[in-house]
GROMACS .gro file of C-alpha atoms in nm:
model
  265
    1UNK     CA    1   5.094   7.034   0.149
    2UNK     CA    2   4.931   7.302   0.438
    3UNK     CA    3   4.853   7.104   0.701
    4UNK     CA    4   4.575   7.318   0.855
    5UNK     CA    5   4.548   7.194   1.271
    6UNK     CA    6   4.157   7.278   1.246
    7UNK     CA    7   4.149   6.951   1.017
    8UNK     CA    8   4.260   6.758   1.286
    9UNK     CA    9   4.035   6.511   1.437
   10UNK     CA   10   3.867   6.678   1.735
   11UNK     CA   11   3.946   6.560   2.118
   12UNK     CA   12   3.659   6.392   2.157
   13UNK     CA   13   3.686   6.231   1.878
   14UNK     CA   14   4.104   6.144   1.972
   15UNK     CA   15   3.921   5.959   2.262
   16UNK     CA   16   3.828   5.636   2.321
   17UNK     CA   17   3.473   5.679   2.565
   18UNK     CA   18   3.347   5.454   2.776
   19UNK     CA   19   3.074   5.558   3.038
   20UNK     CA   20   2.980   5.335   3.288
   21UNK     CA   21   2.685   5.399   3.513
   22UNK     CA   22   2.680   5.439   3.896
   23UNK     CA   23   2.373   5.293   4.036
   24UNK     CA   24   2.168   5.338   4.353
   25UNK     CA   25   2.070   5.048   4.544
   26UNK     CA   26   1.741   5.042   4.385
   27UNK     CA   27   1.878   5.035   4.017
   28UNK     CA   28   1.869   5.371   3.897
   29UNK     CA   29   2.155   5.561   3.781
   30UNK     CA   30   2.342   5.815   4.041
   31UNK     CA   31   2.622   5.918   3.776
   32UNK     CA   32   2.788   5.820   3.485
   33UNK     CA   33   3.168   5.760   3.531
   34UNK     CA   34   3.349   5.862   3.236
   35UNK     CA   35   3.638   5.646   3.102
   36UNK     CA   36   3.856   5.776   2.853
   37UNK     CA   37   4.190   5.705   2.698
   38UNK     CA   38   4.341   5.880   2.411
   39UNK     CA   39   4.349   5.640   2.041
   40UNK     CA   40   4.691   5.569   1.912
   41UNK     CA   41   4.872   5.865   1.715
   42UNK     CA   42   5.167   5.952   1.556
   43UNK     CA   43   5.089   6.303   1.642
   44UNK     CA   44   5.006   6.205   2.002
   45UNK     CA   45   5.289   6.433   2.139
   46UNK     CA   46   5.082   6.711   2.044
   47UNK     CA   47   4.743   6.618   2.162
   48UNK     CA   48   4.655   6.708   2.562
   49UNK     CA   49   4.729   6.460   2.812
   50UNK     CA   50   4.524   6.157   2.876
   51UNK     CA   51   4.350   6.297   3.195
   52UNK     CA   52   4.261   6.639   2.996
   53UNK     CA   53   4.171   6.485   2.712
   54UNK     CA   54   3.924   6.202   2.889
   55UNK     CA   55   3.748   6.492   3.102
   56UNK     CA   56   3.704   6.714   2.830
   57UNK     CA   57   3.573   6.456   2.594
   58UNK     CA   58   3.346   6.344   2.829
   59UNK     CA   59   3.217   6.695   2.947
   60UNK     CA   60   3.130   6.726   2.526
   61UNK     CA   61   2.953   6.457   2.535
   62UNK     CA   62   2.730   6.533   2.786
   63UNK     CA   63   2.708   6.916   2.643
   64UNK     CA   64   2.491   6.751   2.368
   65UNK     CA   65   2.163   6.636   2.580
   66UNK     CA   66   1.930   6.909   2.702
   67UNK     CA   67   1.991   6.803   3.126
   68UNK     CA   68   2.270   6.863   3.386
   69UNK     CA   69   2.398   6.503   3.369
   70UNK     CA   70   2.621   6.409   3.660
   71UNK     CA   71   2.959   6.238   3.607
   72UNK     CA   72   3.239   6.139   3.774
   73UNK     CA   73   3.637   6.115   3.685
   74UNK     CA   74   3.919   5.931   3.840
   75UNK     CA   75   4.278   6.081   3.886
   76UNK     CA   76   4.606   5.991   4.066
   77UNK     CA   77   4.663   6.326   4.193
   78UNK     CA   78   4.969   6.390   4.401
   79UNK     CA   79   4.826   6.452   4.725
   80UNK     CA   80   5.180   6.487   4.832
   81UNK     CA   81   5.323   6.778   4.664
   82UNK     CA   82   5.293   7.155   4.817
   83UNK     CA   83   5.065   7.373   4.783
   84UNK     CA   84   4.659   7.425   4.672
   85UNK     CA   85   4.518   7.086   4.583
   86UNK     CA   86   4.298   7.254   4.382
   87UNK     CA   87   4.508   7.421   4.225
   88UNK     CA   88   4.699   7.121   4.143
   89UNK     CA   89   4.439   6.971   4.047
   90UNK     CA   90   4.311   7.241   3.807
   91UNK     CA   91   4.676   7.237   3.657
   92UNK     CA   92   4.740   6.879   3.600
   93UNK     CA   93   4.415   6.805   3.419
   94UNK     CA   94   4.450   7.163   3.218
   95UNK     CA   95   4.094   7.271   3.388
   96UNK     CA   96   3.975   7.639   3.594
   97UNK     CA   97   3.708   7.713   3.794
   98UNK     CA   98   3.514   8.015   3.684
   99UNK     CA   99   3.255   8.112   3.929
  100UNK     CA  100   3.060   7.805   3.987
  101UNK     CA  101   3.213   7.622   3.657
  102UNK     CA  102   3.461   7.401   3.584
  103UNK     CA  103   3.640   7.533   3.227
  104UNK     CA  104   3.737   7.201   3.123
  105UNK     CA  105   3.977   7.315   2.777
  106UNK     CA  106   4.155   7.567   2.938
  107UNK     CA  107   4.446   7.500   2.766
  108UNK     CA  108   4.295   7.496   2.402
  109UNK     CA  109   4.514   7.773   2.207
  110UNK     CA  110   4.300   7.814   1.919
  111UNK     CA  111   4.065   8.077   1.844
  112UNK     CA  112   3.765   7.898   1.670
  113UNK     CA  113   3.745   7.663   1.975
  114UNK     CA  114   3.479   7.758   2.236
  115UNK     CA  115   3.521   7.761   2.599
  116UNK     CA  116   3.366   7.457   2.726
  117UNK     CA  117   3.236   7.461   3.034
  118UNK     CA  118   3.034   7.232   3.307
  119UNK     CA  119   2.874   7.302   3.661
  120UNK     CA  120   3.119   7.195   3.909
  121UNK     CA  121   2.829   7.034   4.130
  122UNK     CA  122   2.822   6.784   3.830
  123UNK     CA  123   3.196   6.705   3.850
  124UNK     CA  124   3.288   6.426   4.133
  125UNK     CA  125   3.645   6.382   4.091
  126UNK     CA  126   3.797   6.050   4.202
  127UNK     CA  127   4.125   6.106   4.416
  128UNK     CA  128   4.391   5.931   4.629
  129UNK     CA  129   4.299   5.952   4.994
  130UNK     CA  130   4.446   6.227   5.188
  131UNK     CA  131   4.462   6.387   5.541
  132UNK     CA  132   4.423   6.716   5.347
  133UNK     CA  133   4.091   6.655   5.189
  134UNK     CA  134   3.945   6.410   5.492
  135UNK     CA  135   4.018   6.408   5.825
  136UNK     CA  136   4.008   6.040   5.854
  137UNK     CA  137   4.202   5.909   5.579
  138UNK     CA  138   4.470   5.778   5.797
  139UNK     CA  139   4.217   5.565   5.946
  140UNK     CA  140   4.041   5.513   5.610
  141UNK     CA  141   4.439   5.415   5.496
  142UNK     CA  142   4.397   5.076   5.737
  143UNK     CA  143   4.223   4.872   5.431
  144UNK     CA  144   4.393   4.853   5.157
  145UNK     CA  145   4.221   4.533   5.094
  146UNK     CA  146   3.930   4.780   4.948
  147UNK     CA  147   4.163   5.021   4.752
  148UNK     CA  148   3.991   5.343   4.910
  149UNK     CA  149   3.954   5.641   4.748
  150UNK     CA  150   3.807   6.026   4.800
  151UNK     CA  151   3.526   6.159   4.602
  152UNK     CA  152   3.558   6.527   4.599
  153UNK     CA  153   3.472   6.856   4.419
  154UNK     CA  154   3.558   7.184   4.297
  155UNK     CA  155   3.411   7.436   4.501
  156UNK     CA  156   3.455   7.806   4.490
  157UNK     CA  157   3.643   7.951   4.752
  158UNK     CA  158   4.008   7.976   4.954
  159UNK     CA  159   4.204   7.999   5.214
  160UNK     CA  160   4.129   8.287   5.507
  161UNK     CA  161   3.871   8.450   5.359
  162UNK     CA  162   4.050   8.553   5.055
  163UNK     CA  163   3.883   8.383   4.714
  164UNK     CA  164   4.115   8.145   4.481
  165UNK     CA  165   4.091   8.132   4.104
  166UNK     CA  166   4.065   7.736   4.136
  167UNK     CA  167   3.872   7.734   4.404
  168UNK     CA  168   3.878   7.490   4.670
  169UNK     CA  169   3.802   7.048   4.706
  170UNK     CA  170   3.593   6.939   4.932
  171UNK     CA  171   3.588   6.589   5.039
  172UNK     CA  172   3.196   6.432   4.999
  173UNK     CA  173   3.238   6.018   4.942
  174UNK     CA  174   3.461   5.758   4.990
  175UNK     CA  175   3.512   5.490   4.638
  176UNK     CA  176   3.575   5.129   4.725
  177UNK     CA  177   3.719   4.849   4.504
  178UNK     CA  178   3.500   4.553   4.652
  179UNK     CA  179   3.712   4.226   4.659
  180UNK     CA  180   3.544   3.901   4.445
  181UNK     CA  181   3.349   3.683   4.704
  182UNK     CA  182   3.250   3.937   4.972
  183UNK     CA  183   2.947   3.766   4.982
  184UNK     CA  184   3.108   3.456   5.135
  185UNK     CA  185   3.382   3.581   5.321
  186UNK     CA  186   3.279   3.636   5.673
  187UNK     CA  187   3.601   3.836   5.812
  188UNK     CA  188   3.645   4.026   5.520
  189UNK     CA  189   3.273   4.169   5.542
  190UNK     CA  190   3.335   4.255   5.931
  191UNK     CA  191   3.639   4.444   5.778
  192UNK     CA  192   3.367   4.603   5.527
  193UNK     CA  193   3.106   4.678   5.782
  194UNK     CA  194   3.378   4.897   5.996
  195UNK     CA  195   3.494   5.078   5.675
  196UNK     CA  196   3.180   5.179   5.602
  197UNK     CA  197   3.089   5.310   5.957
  198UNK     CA  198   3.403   5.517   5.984
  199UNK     CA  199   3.306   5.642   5.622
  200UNK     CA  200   2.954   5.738   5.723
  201UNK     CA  201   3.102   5.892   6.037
  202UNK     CA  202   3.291   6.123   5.846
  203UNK     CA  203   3.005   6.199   5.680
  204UNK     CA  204   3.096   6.049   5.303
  205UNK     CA  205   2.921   5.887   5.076
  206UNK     CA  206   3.028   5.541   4.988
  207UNK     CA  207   3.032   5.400   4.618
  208UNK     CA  208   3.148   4.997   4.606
  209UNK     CA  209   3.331   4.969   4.299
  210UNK     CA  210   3.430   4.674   4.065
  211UNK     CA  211   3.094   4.477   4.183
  212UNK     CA  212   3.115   4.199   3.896
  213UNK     CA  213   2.989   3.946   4.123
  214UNK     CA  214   2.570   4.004   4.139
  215UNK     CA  215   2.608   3.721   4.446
  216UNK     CA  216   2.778   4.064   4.601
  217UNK     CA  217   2.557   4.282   4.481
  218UNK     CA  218   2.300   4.141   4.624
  219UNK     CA  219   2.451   4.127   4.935
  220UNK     CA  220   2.557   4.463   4.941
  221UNK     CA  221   2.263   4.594   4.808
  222UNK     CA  222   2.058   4.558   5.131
  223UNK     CA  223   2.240   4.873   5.242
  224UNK     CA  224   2.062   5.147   5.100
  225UNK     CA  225   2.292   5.405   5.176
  226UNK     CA  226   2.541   5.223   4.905
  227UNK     CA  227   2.623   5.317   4.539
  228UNK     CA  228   2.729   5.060   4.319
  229UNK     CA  229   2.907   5.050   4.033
  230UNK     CA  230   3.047   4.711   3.843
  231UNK     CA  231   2.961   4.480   3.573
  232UNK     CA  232   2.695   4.299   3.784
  233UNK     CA  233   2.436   4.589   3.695
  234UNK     CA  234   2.627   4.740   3.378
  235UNK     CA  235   2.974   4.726   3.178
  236UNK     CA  236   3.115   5.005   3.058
  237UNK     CA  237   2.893   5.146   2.757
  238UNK     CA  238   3.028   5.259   2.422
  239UNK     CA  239   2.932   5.619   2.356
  240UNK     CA  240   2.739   5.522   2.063
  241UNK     CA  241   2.535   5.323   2.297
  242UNK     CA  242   2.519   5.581   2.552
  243UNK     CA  243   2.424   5.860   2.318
  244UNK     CA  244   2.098   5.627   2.139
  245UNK     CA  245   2.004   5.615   2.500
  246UNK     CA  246   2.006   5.953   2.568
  247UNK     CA  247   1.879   6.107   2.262
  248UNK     CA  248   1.563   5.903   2.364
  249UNK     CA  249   1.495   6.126   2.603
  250UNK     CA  250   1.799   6.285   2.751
  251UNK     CA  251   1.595   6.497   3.071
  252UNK     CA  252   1.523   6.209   3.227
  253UNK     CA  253   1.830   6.025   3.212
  254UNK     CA  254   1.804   5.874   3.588
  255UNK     CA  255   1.534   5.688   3.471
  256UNK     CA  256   1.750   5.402   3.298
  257UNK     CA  257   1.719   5.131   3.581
  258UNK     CA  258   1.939   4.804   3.640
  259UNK     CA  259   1.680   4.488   3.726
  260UNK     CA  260   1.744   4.406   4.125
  261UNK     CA  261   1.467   4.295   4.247
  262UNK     CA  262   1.521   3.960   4.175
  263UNK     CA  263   1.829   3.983   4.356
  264UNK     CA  264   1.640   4.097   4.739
  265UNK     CA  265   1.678   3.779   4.839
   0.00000   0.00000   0.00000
């Protein structure tokens, strides 16, 4: 029997989606941050890599509704190794930056399969700190207690004047992993309040992640500068879930709002 690779199941359909939204301290959704992990195969030695197959999935998902929905993606890129981060970057997760697009299945070989692409200003990859993207990540590097992370994206551009095919990152937010009981525990929230001033200082955004507790949430949420993101206002959502959302009316998807005004006190 042939067996004909176009009758394989597609990538996005290889993936198991979750979304979960990124809120603003008043409820409404900032981003969606797409979680994706390949389903178990026999053939999974020839399907792309978890990280390339996640993004891409994702981006297709997205393709669907008729607005520029942000997301955001998480990688352990080595920071460490030589070279272009971007470029690294762009190789690792199989991806190229074309203009002021991110080609996110690059590395699809066949001819019936289309490029797919996404603005990069929708893309907010999720990155190890580094003195390369951020000046102060050393001093960001002091609190491990909050697992800190870079936000940055794919920009075009390179190094002295001369244009790069993958472009260039650039450093715009800092992701925290907000301990249980922050709420409650006074010297851990002095640690808090200085991590977030040396964030803001170095001009980044700040998202608290893994906000499960809504006791924290609402404590947190009195800083209006924050983005949250955590079962307190959401758990992930299935993309079957996300998708009867959206088809409701996909062009004004920031409109979903989690309930916090019960929580201002």
């Amino acid at each position: 029997m042939k067996d004909d690779a176009r009758s394989w199941p597609s990538q996005e359909a290889s993936v198991l989606l979750r979304f979960q939204p990124v809120f603003t301290a008043q409820g409404q959704v900032h981003e969606y941050a797409v979680l994706g992990r390949c389903r178990p195969s026999l053939w999974n030695s020839l399907r792309p890599s978890r990280g390339t197959a996640g993004l891409a999935a994702g981006v297709a998902f997205f393709k669907r509704f008729n607005a520029s929905i942000d997301l955001s993606f998480e990688h352990a890129l080595d920071v460490n190794a030589s070279g272009s981060l971007a470029e690294r970057l762009c190789v690792e997760l199989g991806i190229g930056l074309v203009n002021e697009k991110i080609w996110v299945n690059k590395q699809a070989c066949h001819d019936d399969i289309a490029p797919l692409t996404v603005a990069a200003s929708s893309v907010t990859f999720t990155l190890p700190l580094s003195g390369r993207l951020a000046k102060r990540a050393d001093i960001l590097a002091r609190y491990p207690d909050f697992v800190p992370r870079l936000r940055a994206r794919l920009e075009p551009g390179g190094a002295h004047g001369v244009a790069s095919e993958y472009g260039i990152l650039r450093a715009e937010g800092l992701q925290v992993q907000i301990p249980p009981g922050l709420s409650a525990d006074r010297p851990l929230q002095g640690r808090f309040f200085t991590l977030m001033e040396r964030a803001w200082s170095a001009n980044l955004q700040v998202v608290a992640s893994g906000v499960d507790d809504i006791r924290d949430f609402a404590w947190m949420r009195l800083h209006s500068d924050l983005l949250f993101r955590g079962a307190a206002m959401s758990a992930p959502l299935s993309a079957d879930c996300l998708d009867a959302w959206l088809q409701a009316d996909s062009s004004a998807w920031r409109s979903f709002r989690a309930c916090t005004t019960r929580f201002a006190g």
